[in-house]
Each structure stands twice: as C-alpha cells, then as structure tokens.
Amino acid sequence: MEAQTRMNQKFESLFTQMVEESKEMKSQITKLTGALAVQERGKFPSQAQSNLTGQHMAQTSNSEGRNIKEVNAITTRSGKSLDEPSRTTVTSISQQRYHLQRLTRQRNKVLATTF
C-alpha cells in the first residue's frame, strides 16, 4: 500500500510540474505573439528598410503647368540598376508589342544575372 501511495505522489508532483511548465509556455507564446503583432503602420512585415520614395524622383511641369513626377532610375531589390528607364509613349499595337518584348528581354537579363 505504501508503494502505491509513493507512486501516486510522484505522479501528482510530475503532473503539477507539467501543468506549471505548460502555463509558462503559453505565457511565453502569448508574449511572442504580441511582439510579432506590433507592426508599424504602412509597412509590410518583411520590409527591412524604409521606403526610399522620392530618392529617384524628379519633378517637372507640363504645358498646362501641372507638376509631374518622373522616375529617373530603376533599382531592383538586389541593388542592380537598369540603364535607361522607358519614357516612350506607345501609339499603336505594334509599337506596344515591340516595347513589351523589349521590356521583357531587359527583365529576363536582370533576372538571369541576379540568380
């Protein structure tokens, strides 16, 4: 009978320890979840650096006097820059197809050298 009582006490103490550890783990997970949920407004979770808006922008005005923002350079995530940004206006379908193919080739070149 004494052996059974000792075994019961051991199991009860183990069970109590497990319950306490479980509560501690839940508390830690709650803290981590809260820390991850805090996010700056206007930023994506994986955004490592601030948005560089305006760094490559130039402002001009058209004939009507309106200010127009133009991009002066294109930089990929890996830091590579494209030589010439496209500034042509497309008037026909054949020109549109030509420019689309040209841009696709440029993109493929950048992707091929990146990976």
PDB file of C-alpha atoms in Angstrom:
ATOM      1  CA  MET A   1       0.000   0.000   0.000  1.00  0.00           C
ATOM      2  CA  GLU A   2       2.845   2.377   0.817  1.00  0.00           C
ATOM      3  CA  ALA A   3       4.449   1.746  -2.562  1.00  0.00           C
ATOM      4  CA  GLN A   4       1.220   2.683  -4.321  1.00  0.00           C
ATOM      5  CA  THR A   5       0.927   5.869  -2.243  1.00  0.00           C
ATOM      6  CA  ARG A   6       4.515   6.881  -3.123  1.00  0.00           C
ATOM      7  CA  MET A   7       3.874   6.231  -6.805  1.00  0.00           C
ATOM      8  CA  ASN A   8       0.712   8.347  -6.677  1.00  0.00           C
ATOM      9  CA  GLN A   9       2.627  11.211  -5.030  1.00  0.00           C
ATOM     10  CA  LYS A  10       5.366  11.033  -7.681  1.00  0.00           C
ATOM     11  CA  PHE A  11       2.796  11.123 -10.484  1.00  0.00           C
ATOM     12  CA  GLU A  12       0.971  14.026  -8.847  1.00  0.00           C
ATOM     13  CA  SER A  13       4.188  16.019  -8.485  1.00  0.00           C
ATOM     14  CA  LEU A  14       5.157  15.269 -12.107  1.00  0.00           C
ATOM     15  CA  PHE A  15       1.682  16.250 -13.275  1.00  0.00           C
ATOM     16  CA  THR A  16       1.862  19.506 -11.297  1.00  0.00           C
ATOM     17  CA  GLN A  17       5.265  20.313 -12.829  1.00  0.00           C
ATOM     18  CA  MET A  18       3.922  19.633 -16.307  1.00  0.00           C
ATOM     19  CA  VAL A  19       0.916  21.893 -15.732  1.00  0.00           C
ATOM     20  CA  GLU A  20       3.199  24.707 -14.490  1.00  0.00           C
ATOM     21  CA  GLU A  21       5.544  24.315 -17.472  1.00  0.00           C
ATOM     22  CA  SER A  22       2.569  24.317 -19.817  1.00  0.00           C
ATOM     23  CA  LYS A  23       1.311  27.584 -18.299  1.00  0.00           C
ATOM     24  CA  GLU A  24       4.792  29.097 -18.656  1.00  0.00           C
ATOM     25  CA  MET A  25       4.987  28.053 -22.304  1.00  0.00           C
ATOM     26  CA  LYS A  26       1.546  29.533 -23.001  1.00  0.00           C
ATOM     27  CA  SER A  27       2.660  32.775 -21.361  1.00  0.00           C
ATOM     28  CA  GLN A  28       5.830  32.919 -23.481  1.00  0.00           C
ATOM     29  CA  ILE A  29       3.920  32.169 -26.693  1.00  0.00           C
ATOM     30  CA  THR A  30       1.425  34.919 -25.850  1.00  0.00           C
ATOM     31  CA  LYS A  31       4.270  37.401 -25.313  1.00  0.00           C
ATOM     32  CA  LEU A  32       5.930  36.420 -28.600  1.00  0.00           C
ATOM     33  CA  THR A  33       2.659  36.655 -30.490  1.00  0.00           C
ATOM     34  CA  GLY A  34       2.062  40.112 -29.068  1.00  0.00           C
ATOM     35  CA  ALA A  35       5.557  41.213 -30.025  1.00  0.00           C
ATOM     36  CA  LEU A  36       5.101  39.970 -33.588  1.00  0.00           C
ATOM     37  CA  ALA A  37       1.687  41.580 -33.922  1.00  0.00           C
ATOM     38  CA  VAL A  38       3.093  45.037 -33.173  1.00  0.00           C
ATOM     39  CA  GLN A  39       3.797  46.472 -36.601  1.00  0.00           C
ATOM     40  CA  GLU A  40       4.407  49.965 -37.827  1.00  0.00           C
ATOM     41  CA  ARG A  41       1.598  51.457 -39.838  1.00  0.00           C
ATOM     42  CA  GLY A  42       2.243  51.400 -43.577  1.00  0.00           C
ATOM     43  CA  LYS A  43       4.961  48.739 -43.518  1.00  0.00           C
ATOM     44  CA  PHE A  44       4.866  45.148 -44.626  1.00  0.00           C
ATOM     45  CA  PRO A  45       6.083  42.546 -42.112  1.00  0.00           C
ATOM     46  CA  SER A  46       9.137  41.629 -44.176  1.00  0.00           C
ATOM     47  CA  GLN A  47      10.123  45.179 -45.100  1.00  0.00           C
ATOM     48  CA  ALA A  48      13.681  45.534 -43.840  1.00  0.00           C
ATOM     49  CA  GLN A  49      14.373  49.136 -44.780  1.00  0.00           C
ATOM     50  CA  SER A  50      12.390  52.301 -45.100  1.00  0.00           C
ATOM     51  CA  ASN A  51      10.702  53.175 -48.356  1.00  0.00           C
ATOM     52  CA  LEU A  52      13.013  55.307 -50.462  1.00  0.00           C
ATOM     53  CA  THR A  53      10.196  57.290 -52.068  1.00  0.00           C
ATOM     54  CA  GLY A  54      11.448  60.440 -53.650  1.00  0.00           C
ATOM     55  CA  GLN A  55      15.081  59.393 -53.872  1.00  0.00           C
ATOM     56  CA  HIS A  56      14.900  58.738 -57.613  1.00  0.00           C
ATOM     57  CA  MET A  57      12.117  61.165 -58.420  1.00  0.00           C
ATOM     58  CA  ALA A  58      12.345  64.391 -60.381  1.00  0.00           C
ATOM     59  CA  GLN A  59       9.564  66.904 -60.678  1.00  0.00           C
ATOM     60  CA  THR A  60       8.739  68.633 -63.938  1.00  0.00           C
ATOM     61  CA  SER A  61       5.756  70.551 -65.173  1.00  0.00           C
ATOM     62  CA  ASN A  62       3.864  70.021 -68.391  1.00  0.00           C
ATOM     63  CA  SER A  63       2.482  72.666 -70.760  1.00  0.00           C
ATOM     64  CA  GLU A  64      -0.592  73.101 -68.564  1.00  0.00           C
ATOM     65  CA  GLY A  65       1.537  73.994 -65.560  1.00  0.00           C
ATOM     66  CA  ARG A  66       0.819  70.775 -63.645  1.00  0.00           C
ATOM     67  CA  ASN A  67       3.643  69.153 -61.731  1.00  0.00           C
ATOM     68  CA  ILE A  68       4.531  65.667 -62.946  1.00  0.00           C
ATOM     69  CA  LYS A  69       6.766  63.235 -61.111  1.00  0.00           C
ATOM     70  CA  GLU A  70       9.095  61.135 -63.245  1.00  0.00           C
ATOM     71  CA  VAL A  71      11.316  58.238 -62.290  1.00  0.00           C
ATOM     72  CA  ASN A  72      14.947  58.836 -63.198  1.00  0.00           C
ATOM     73  CA  ALA A  73      16.363  55.416 -62.307  1.00  0.00           C
ATOM     74  CA  ILE A  74      15.151  51.900 -61.696  1.00  0.00           C
ATOM     75  CA  THR A  75      16.801  49.836 -58.974  1.00  0.00           C
ATOM     76  CA  THR A  76      15.958  46.189 -58.277  1.00  0.00           C
ATOM     77  CA  ARG A  77      15.852  44.603 -54.818  1.00  0.00           C
ATOM     78  CA  SER A  78      19.301  43.157 -55.338  1.00  0.00           C
ATOM     79  CA  GLY A  79      20.677  46.669 -55.942  1.00  0.00           C
ATOM     80  CA  LYS A  80      21.178  46.382 -59.706  1.00  0.00           C
ATOM     81  CA  SER A  81      20.214  49.437 -61.743  1.00  0.00           C
ATOM     82  CA  LEU A  82      18.708  49.418 -65.202  1.00  0.00           C
ATOM     83  CA  ASP A  83      20.471  51.770 -67.583  1.00  0.00           C
ATOM     84  CA  GLU A  84      17.562  53.507 -69.231  1.00  0.00           C
ATOM     85  CA  PRO A  85      14.035  53.681 -67.922  1.00  0.00           C
ATOM     86  CA  SER A  86      11.425  53.598 -70.657  1.00  0.00           C
ATOM     87  CA  ARG A  87       9.926  57.041 -71.389  1.00  0.00           C
ATOM     88  CA  THR A  88       8.342  56.389 -74.761  1.00  0.00           C
ATOM     89  CA  THR A  89       4.663  56.733 -75.415  1.00  0.00           C
ATOM     90  CA  VAL A  90       3.011  53.892 -77.256  1.00  0.00           C
ATOM     91  CA  THR A  91       0.616  54.851 -80.024  1.00  0.00           C
ATOM     92  CA  SER A  92      -0.033  51.653 -81.971  1.00  0.00           C
ATOM     93  CA  ILE A  93      -0.470  47.992 -81.134  1.00  0.00           C
ATOM     94  CA  SER A  94       2.698  47.017 -82.998  1.00  0.00           C
ATOM     95  CA  GLN A  95       4.692  49.590 -81.019  1.00  0.00           C
ATOM     96  CA  GLN A  96       3.100  48.331 -77.833  1.00  0.00           C
ATOM     97  CA  ARG A  97       4.098  44.736 -78.684  1.00  0.00           C
ATOM     98  CA  TYR A  98       7.652  45.852 -79.525  1.00  0.00           C
ATOM     99  CA  HIS A  99       8.056  47.772 -76.234  1.00  0.00           C
ATOM    100  CA  LEU A 100       6.585  44.907 -74.232  1.00  0.00           C
ATOM    101  CA  GLN A 101       9.011  42.442 -75.815  1.00  0.00           C
ATOM    102  CA  ARG A 102      11.931  44.837 -75.194  1.00  0.00           C
ATOM    103  CA  LEU A 103      10.984  45.280 -71.534  1.00  0.00           C
ATOM    104  CA  THR A 104      10.567  41.522 -71.128  1.00  0.00           C
ATOM    105  CA  ARG A 105      14.056  40.919 -72.555  1.00  0.00           C
ATOM    106  CA  GLN A 106      15.525  43.529 -70.186  1.00  0.00           C
ATOM    107  CA  ARG A 107      13.737  41.941 -67.234  1.00  0.00           C
ATOM    108  CA  ASN A 108      14.945  38.470 -68.220  1.00  0.00           C
ATOM    109  CA  LYS A 109      18.534  39.752 -68.456  1.00  0.00           C
ATOM    110  CA  VAL A 110      18.316  41.189 -64.956  1.00  0.00           C
ATOM    111  CA  LEU A 111      16.738  38.031 -63.569  1.00  0.00           C
ATOM    112  CA  ALA A 112      19.334  35.833 -65.274  1.00  0.00           C
ATOM    113  CA  THR A 113      22.219  37.792 -63.760  1.00  0.00           C
ATOM    114  CA  THR A 114      20.554  38.015 -60.337  1.00  0.00           C
ATOM    115  CA  PHE A 115      20.058  34.292 -59.787  1.00  0.00           C
TER     116      PHE A 115
END
